[in-house]
mmCIF file of C-alpha atoms and ligand atoms in Angstrom:
data_model
loop_
_atom_site.group_PDB
_atom_site.id
_atom_site.type_symbol
_atom_site.label_atom_id
_atom_site.label_comp_id
_atom_site.label_asym_id
_atom_site.label_seq_id
_atom_site.Cartn_x
_atom_site.Cartn_y
_atom_site.Cartn_z
ATOM 1 C CA MET A 282 -80.381 9.416 57.325
ATOM 2 C CA LYS A 283 -77.856 10.743 55.009
ATOM 3 C CA TYR A 284 -74.671 8.908 54.809
ATOM 4 C CA TYR A 285 -72.552 11.717 56.791
ATOM 5 C CA GLU A 286 -75.041 11.931 59.576
ATOM 6 C CA ARG A 287 -74.916 9.012 62.029
ATOM 7 C CA GLU A 288 -71.140 9.045 62.557
ATOM 8 C CA HIS A 289 -71.294 12.433 63.640
ATOM 9 C CA VAL A 290 -74.386 12.210 65.810
ATOM 10 C CA ASP A 291 -72.930 9.127 67.575
ATOM 11 C CA ALA A 292 -69.550 10.843 67.972
ATOM 12 C CA TYR A 293 -70.969 13.988 69.719
ATOM 13 C CA ALA A 294 -73.197 11.991 71.875
ATOM 14 C CA ARG A 295 -70.028 10.464 73.305
ATOM 15 C CA ILE A 296 -67.899 13.583 73.397
ATOM 16 C CA ARG A 297 -70.870 15.067 75.516
ATOM 17 C CA ALA A 298 -71.259 12.095 77.656
ATOM 18 C CA GLU A 299 -67.367 11.862 78.317
ATOM 19 C CA GLY A 300 -66.995 15.591 78.727
ATOM 20 C CA LEU A 301 -64.346 15.781 75.790
ATOM 21 C CA ASP A 302 -63.343 18.898 74.163
ATOM 22 C CA GLN A 303 -63.608 17.955 70.352
ATOM 23 C CA TRP A 304 -63.746 15.778 67.514
ATOM 24 C CA ASN A 305 -60.046 14.785 67.671
ATOM 25 C CA ASP A 306 -60.176 13.669 71.257
ATOM 26 C CA LEU A 307 -61.903 10.587 69.814
ATOM 27 C CA HIS A 308 -59.760 9.956 67.049
ATOM 28 C CA ASP A 309 -56.222 11.503 67.918
ATOM 29 C CA GLU A 310 -53.501 9.745 70.296
ATOM 30 C CA ASP A 311 -52.671 13.275 71.482
ATOM 31 C CA SER A 312 -55.713 13.785 73.265
ATOM 32 C CA ALA A 313 -54.077 16.333 75.553
ATOM 33 C CA ARG A 314 -54.658 19.036 72.924
ATOM 34 C CA GLY A 315 -57.249 20.953 74.845
ATOM 35 C CA TYR A 316 -60.157 23.016 73.603
ATOM 36 C CA ASP A 317 -58.061 25.878 72.475
ATOM 37 C CA ARG A 318 -55.562 23.623 70.407
ATOM 38 C CA PHE A 319 -58.167 22.652 67.726
ATOM 39 C CA ALA A 320 -56.605 20.849 64.711
ATOM 40 C CA ALA A 321 -56.742 23.735 62.116
ATOM 41 C CA ARG A 322 -55.471 26.407 64.644
ATOM 42 C CA HIS A 323 -52.126 26.700 62.804
ATOM 43 C CA ALA A 324 -53.668 27.146 59.484
ATOM 44 C CA LEU A 325 -56.004 29.856 60.790
ATOM 45 C CA GLU A 326 -53.202 31.704 62.558
ATOM 46 C CA ARG A 327 -51.220 31.806 59.314
ATOM 47 C CA GLU A 328 -54.124 32.710 57.030
ATOM 48 C CA LEU A 329 -56.396 35.097 59.047
ATOM 49 C CA PRO A 330 -55.388 38.613 59.962
ATOM 50 C CA GLY A 331 -54.735 38.805 63.721
ATOM 51 C CA GLN A 332 -57.258 41.571 64.288
ATOM 52 C CA GLY A 333 -60.601 40.703 62.862
ATOM 53 C CA ALA A 334 -62.605 43.597 64.055
ATOM 54 C CA GLY A 335 -65.016 44.790 61.279
ATOM 55 C CA ARG A 336 -64.606 41.232 59.520
ATOM 56 C CA THR A 337 -67.205 38.594 59.098
ATOM 57 C CA VAL A 338 -66.837 34.867 59.145
ATOM 58 C CA PHE A 339 -69.170 31.784 58.412
ATOM 59 C CA GLU A 340 -67.820 28.477 59.607
ATOM 60 C CA TYR A 341 -69.584 25.394 58.727
ATOM 61 C CA GLY A 342 -68.948 21.948 60.218
ATOM 62 C CA CYS A 343 -67.612 23.940 63.424
ATOM 63 C CA GLY A 344 -68.130 20.875 65.650
ATOM 64 C CA THR A 345 -67.656 22.023 69.491
ATOM 65 C CA GLY A 346 -66.639 25.550 68.215
ATOM 66 C CA GLY A 347 -62.821 25.638 69.042
ATOM 67 C CA ALA A 348 -61.909 27.568 65.836
ATOM 68 C CA ALA A 349 -64.991 29.919 66.156
ATOM 69 C CA CYS A 350 -64.106 30.829 69.612
ATOM 70 C CA PHE A 351 -60.702 31.483 68.515
ATOM 71 C CA MET A 352 -61.856 33.776 65.610
ATOM 72 C CA ALA A 353 -64.236 35.416 67.955
ATOM 73 C CA SER A 354 -61.523 36.169 70.580
ATOM 74 C CA ARG A 355 -59.663 38.042 67.753
ATOM 75 C CA GLY A 356 -62.544 40.229 67.091
ATOM 76 C CA TYR A 357 -64.129 38.448 64.178
ATOM 77 C CA SER A 358 -67.771 38.345 63.807
ATOM 78 C CA VAL A 359 -68.526 34.708 63.589
ATOM 79 C CA HIS A 360 -71.523 32.760 62.527
ATOM 80 C CA ALA A 361 -70.805 28.978 62.877
ATOM 81 C CA MET A 362 -72.793 25.999 62.032
ATOM 82 C CA ASP A 363 -72.767 22.327 62.357
ATOM 83 C CA LEU A 364 -74.944 19.369 61.779
ATOM 84 C CA VAL A 365 -75.127 17.970 65.242
ATOM 85 C CA PRO A 366 -77.264 19.572 68.104
ATOM 86 C CA ASP A 367 -74.875 17.967 70.672
ATOM 87 C CA ALA A 368 -71.876 19.713 69.058
ATOM 88 C CA ILE A 369 -73.520 23.147 68.952
ATOM 89 C CA HIS A 370 -74.742 22.748 72.466
ATOM 90 C CA ILE A 371 -71.218 22.345 73.762
ATOM 91 C CA ALA A 372 -70.045 25.113 71.313
ATOM 92 C CA ARG A 373 -72.653 27.473 73.044
ATOM 93 C CA GLU A 374 -71.496 26.437 76.498
ATOM 94 C CA ARG A 375 -67.687 26.946 75.808
ATOM 95 C CA ALA A 376 -68.102 30.399 74.238
ATOM 96 C CA ALA A 377 -70.370 31.407 76.948
ATOM 97 C CA SER A 378 -67.915 30.542 79.623
ATOM 98 C CA ARG A 379 -65.385 32.448 77.710
ATOM 99 C CA GLY A 380 -67.317 35.505 77.457
ATOM 100 C CA LEU A 381 -67.408 35.039 73.690
ATOM 101 C CA GLU A 382 -70.221 36.048 71.473
ATOM 102 C CA VAL A 383 -70.716 33.694 68.345
ATOM 103 C CA GLU A 384 -73.851 33.019 66.581
ATOM 104 C CA PHE A 385 -74.074 29.183 66.677
ATOM 105 C CA GLU A 386 -76.526 27.183 64.523
ATOM 106 C CA VAL A 387 -77.530 23.871 63.746
ATOM 107 C CA GLY A 388 -77.881 23.238 60.214
ATOM 108 C CA ASP A 389 -76.742 21.019 57.117
ATOM 109 C CA ILE A 390 -74.379 22.609 54.679
ATOM 110 C CA CYS A 391 -75.469 20.276 51.900
ATOM 111 C CA ARG A 392 -79.085 21.389 52.300
ATOM 112 C CA GLY A 393 -78.271 25.248 51.567
ATOM 113 C CA ALA A 394 -77.657 26.409 55.068
ATOM 114 C CA GLY A 395 -75.423 29.645 55.169
ATOM 115 C CA PRO A 396 -75.020 32.947 56.202
ATOM 116 C CA ARG A 397 -77.859 35.835 55.619
ATOM 117 C CA HIS A 398 -75.344 38.290 54.146
ATOM 118 C CA PRO A 399 -72.018 37.455 52.188
ATOM 119 C CA VAL A 400 -69.027 37.376 54.684
ATOM 120 C CA ASP A 401 -65.381 38.204 54.248
ATOM 121 C CA TYR A 402 -64.227 34.561 55.208
ATOM 122 C CA VAL A 403 -65.724 31.337 54.947
ATOM 123 C CA VAL A 404 -63.834 28.611 57.043
ATOM 124 C CA ASP A 405 -63.894 24.892 56.926
ATOM 125 C CA CYS A 406 -61.781 22.945 59.601
ATOM 126 C CA PHE A 407 -61.980 19.458 58.335
ATOM 127 C CA CYS A 408 -65.636 19.081 57.387
ATOM 128 C CA LEU A 409 -65.348 18.645 53.612
ATOM 129 C CA GLN A 410 -63.643 15.198 53.772
ATOM 130 C CA SER A 411 -66.955 13.823 55.264
ATOM 131 C CA ILE A 412 -69.155 15.025 52.395
ATOM 132 C CA VAL A 413 -68.425 12.257 49.887
ATOM 133 C CA ALA A 414 -70.969 12.566 47.044
ATOM 134 C CA ASP A 415 -70.384 14.740 44.157
ATOM 135 C CA GLU A 416 -73.818 16.485 44.454
ATOM 136 C CA ASP A 417 -73.285 17.105 48.099
ATOM 137 C CA ARG A 418 -69.920 18.463 47.509
ATOM 138 C CA ALA A 419 -71.256 20.806 44.783
ATOM 139 C CA ALA A 420 -73.877 21.970 47.189
ATOM 140 C CA VAL A 421 -71.357 22.950 49.602
ATOM 141 C CA LEU A 422 -68.723 24.579 47.288
ATOM 142 C CA ASN A 423 -71.592 26.522 45.479
ATOM 143 C CA GLY A 424 -72.752 27.620 48.769
ATOM 144 C CA VAL A 425 -69.277 28.883 49.808
ATOM 145 C CA HIS A 426 -69.050 30.733 46.516
ATOM 146 C CA ARG A 427 -72.451 32.268 47.132
ATOM 147 C CA SER A 428 -71.651 32.934 50.737
ATOM 148 C CA LEU A 429 -68.603 35.238 49.989
ATOM 149 C CA LYS A 430 -68.113 38.727 49.225
ATOM 150 C CA PRO A 431 -66.552 39.318 45.909
ATOM 151 C CA ASP A 432 -63.142 39.757 47.502
ATOM 152 C CA GLY A 433 -63.889 37.169 50.170
ATOM 153 C CA ILE A 434 -61.562 34.333 51.059
ATOM 154 C CA PHE A 435 -62.378 30.751 51.724
ATOM 155 C CA VAL A 436 -59.834 28.899 54.197
ATOM 156 C CA LEU A 437 -60.121 25.132 53.829
ATOM 157 C CA THR A 438 -58.433 22.441 55.897
ATOM 158 C CA THR A 439 -59.238 19.102 54.962
ATOM 159 C CA ALA A 440 -57.932 15.460 54.903
ATOM 160 C CA MET A 441 -56.365 14.550 51.741
ATOM 161 C CA PHE A 442 -55.050 11.076 50.011
ATOM 162 C CA GLU A 443 -51.961 10.160 51.913
ATOM 163 C CA PRO A 444 -49.720 7.243 50.286
ATOM 164 C CA ALA A 445 -48.882 5.559 53.506
ATOM 165 C CA ARG A 446 -52.475 5.623 55.102
ATOM 166 C CA ASP A 447 -53.626 2.307 56.457
ATOM 167 C CA TYR A 448 -57.368 2.035 55.612
ATOM 168 C CA GLY A 449 -57.799 -1.199 57.650
ATOM 169 C CA ALA A 450 -61.166 -2.828 56.683
ATOM 170 C CA ASP A 451 -62.241 0.161 54.843
ATOM 171 C CA TRP A 452 -61.767 0.345 51.230
ATOM 172 C CA TYR A 453 -60.137 3.267 49.319
ATOM 173 C CA ASP A 454 -61.215 3.570 45.593
ATOM 174 C CA PRO A 455 -58.118 5.407 43.941
ATOM 175 C CA ASP A 456 -60.388 6.617 41.115
ATOM 176 C CA THR A 457 -62.917 8.690 43.024
ATOM 177 C CA GLY A 458 -60.844 9.130 46.309
ATOM 178 C CA ILE A 459 -63.909 7.679 48.044
ATOM 179 C CA VAL A 460 -63.236 5.751 51.237
ATOM 180 C CA TRP A 461 -65.865 2.984 51.844
ATOM 181 C CA THR A 462 -66.603 1.505 55.197
ATOM 182 C CA HIS A 463 -68.545 -1.941 56.125
ATOM 183 C CA SER A 464 -72.135 -1.001 56.861
ATOM 184 C CA SER A 465 -74.534 -3.307 58.607
ATOM 185 C CA ARG A 466 -77.582 -1.742 56.943
ATOM 186 C CA GLY A 467 -78.012 -0.811 53.180
ATOM 187 C CA THR A 468 -78.684 2.765 54.153
ATOM 188 C CA GLY A 469 -77.050 6.200 53.304
ATOM 189 C CA GLY A 470 -75.707 5.581 50.093
ATOM 190 C CA ALA A 471 -74.446 2.274 50.839
ATOM 191 C CA ARG A 472 -73.651 -0.298 48.006
ATOM 192 C CA LEU A 473 -73.485 -4.054 48.101
ATOM 193 C CA LEU A 474 -69.979 -5.243 47.007
ATOM 194 C CA GLY A 475 -69.067 -8.850 46.960
ATOM 195 C CA GLY A 476 -71.925 -9.588 49.303
ATOM 196 C CA THR A 477 -71.163 -6.776 51.862
ATOM 197 C CA TRP A 478 -72.716 -3.563 52.374
ATOM 198 C CA PHE A 479 -70.313 -0.417 52.124
ATOM 199 C CA ALA A 480 -71.142 2.877 52.910
ATOM 200 C CA PRO A 481 -69.179 6.329 51.774
ATOM 201 C CA ILE A 482 -67.592 7.826 54.727
ATOM 202 C CA ARG A 483 -64.752 9.999 53.519
ATOM 203 C CA ARG A 484 -63.444 11.625 50.300
ATOM 204 C CA HIS A 485 -59.637 11.737 50.309
ATOM 205 C CA LEU A 486 -58.803 13.621 47.043
ATOM 206 C CA ARG A 487 -55.294 14.173 45.671
ATOM 207 C CA PRO A 488 -53.988 18.019 45.450
ATOM 208 C CA ALA A 489 -54.634 18.429 41.850
ATOM 209 C CA ASP A 490 -58.017 16.762 41.986
ATOM 210 C CA LEU A 491 -59.120 18.985 44.944
ATOM 211 C CA ARG A 492 -57.827 22.047 42.985
ATOM 212 C CA ARG A 493 -60.095 21.149 40.055
ATOM 213 C CA GLU A 494 -62.974 20.579 41.964
ATOM 214 C CA LEU A 495 -62.552 24.045 43.699
ATOM 215 C CA GLU A 496 -62.086 25.804 40.407
ATOM 216 C CA MET A 497 -65.198 23.914 38.807
ATOM 217 C CA HIS A 498 -67.155 25.749 41.607
ATOM 218 C CA GLY A 499 -65.716 29.161 41.088
ATOM 219 C CA LEU A 500 -63.115 29.334 43.724
ATOM 220 C CA ALA A 501 -59.462 30.051 42.596
ATOM 221 C CA VAL A 502 -56.796 28.413 44.670
ATOM 222 C CA ILE A 503 -54.282 30.959 45.672
ATOM 223 C CA ALA A 504 -52.400 28.721 48.210
ATOM 224 C CA GLN A 505 -52.277 25.028 48.791
ATOM 225 C CA SER A 506 -49.901 23.834 51.243
ATOM 226 C CA GLY A 507 -49.560 21.089 54.115
ATOM 227 C CA GLU A 508 -47.791 17.765 53.742
ATOM 228 C CA PHE A 509 -50.505 16.489 51.375
ATOM 229 C CA GLY A 510 -52.013 19.518 50.290
ATOM 230 C CA GLY A 511 -54.983 19.841 52.500
ATOM 231 C CA GLU A 512 -54.526 23.649 53.547
ATOM 232 C CA VAL A 513 -56.067 25.719 50.915
ATOM 233 C CA VAL A 514 -57.055 29.349 50.496
ATOM 234 C CA CYS A 515 -59.241 30.405 47.600
ATOM 235 C CA THR A 516 -60.863 33.553 46.241
ATOM 236 C CA ARG A 517 -63.920 34.008 44.233
ATOM 237 C CA LEU A 518 -63.408 33.582 40.290
ATOM 238 C CA GLY A 519 -66.280 35.642 39.442
HETATM 239 C C1 SAM B 890 -63.970 15.941 61.511
HETATM 240 S S1 SAM B 890 -65.240 17.004 62.343
HETATM 241 C C2 SAM B 890 -64.407 18.527 62.433
HETATM 242 C C3 SAM B 890 -65.157 19.434 63.628
HETATM 243 C C4 SAM B 890 -64.385 20.626 63.899
HETATM 244 N N1 SAM B 890 -64.308 21.501 62.618
HETATM 245 C C5 SAM B 890 -62.963 20.453 64.513
HETATM 246 O O1 SAM B 890 -62.120 20.685 63.876
HETATM 247 O O2 SAM B 890 -62.897 19.937 65.591
HETATM 248 C C6 SAM B 890 -66.282 17.317 61.024
HETATM 249 C C7 SAM B 890 -67.492 18.149 61.415
HETATM 250 O O3 SAM B 890 -68.325 18.399 60.318
HETATM 251 C C8 SAM B 890 -69.723 18.425 60.650
HETATM 252 N N2 SAM B 890 -70.484 18.081 59.479
HETATM 253 C C9 SAM B 890 -70.415 16.979 58.794
HETATM 254 N N3 SAM B 890 -71.314 17.005 57.671
HETATM 255 C C10 SAM B 890 -71.911 18.076 57.969
HETATM 256 C C11 SAM B 890 -72.964 18.894 57.121
HETATM 257 N N4 SAM B 890 -73.570 18.244 56.028
HETATM 258 N N5 SAM B 890 -73.331 20.089 57.739
HETATM 259 C C12 SAM B 890 -72.806 20.604 58.701
HETATM 260 N N6 SAM B 890 -71.775 20.043 59.315
HETATM 261 C C13 SAM B 890 -71.434 18.802 58.939
HETATM 262 C C14 SAM B 890 -69.633 17.190 61.765
HETATM 263 O O4 SAM B 890 -70.928 17.056 62.583
HETATM 264 C C15 SAM B 890 -68.371 17.516 62.264
HETATM 265 O O5 SAM B 890 -68.625 18.369 63.603
#
């Protein structure tokens, strides 16, 4: 199992068993958000035209589909994908109960999953920070470039390095931005450090490093905002 799989599979099993709405209900003290108040809503309201009719979107890491349903409700034609079958199960139920048509799919964005045809928008709502390894991030960002029409837009919301964040028992490597967590088994990219296994769990970059990485993969940053620089809008460089 790759390093990004176990945590997400376990999380959605819990979300499904407990009847929760979405990922943040497990992690956020403000658990009364509700399905329609997903974490990236503000950024999507700002960056996407209000009327989406005739426009296509591919969202990866869609979780239980809050953003996908929001975009579909605005008329966008949405293809949304997540690694975890439990997440997609909930997403399909929620879309159906709202009378929304969204093409939901189970797939791994690091293994080349993507839309069949280039789209107007690729959207990432807090998925990229879980993709840690350089080669996996390269697969994702090259895929974003490939998935966009020549004038397409990539809207990325992602967790970033925050100076005051407390990593607790985890270990933040300031050189790479990788967050390592204790791992009981030596699997999924884990390393033995000082007699303890650590597995990579997050990539929290600084704004300039994220920008460089995006540009390295053919994505020109046209706006970068948010308190720590994690709300980013890109076009294709070529
Ligand atoms: C922090 S959660 C955010 C979920 C959702 N976008 C939201 O805002 O509630 C990250 C999501 O990325 C998904 N994910 C992680 N790695 C993935 C991969 N390689 N391919 C597709 N989805 C992935 C996880 O299953 C999870 O749903």
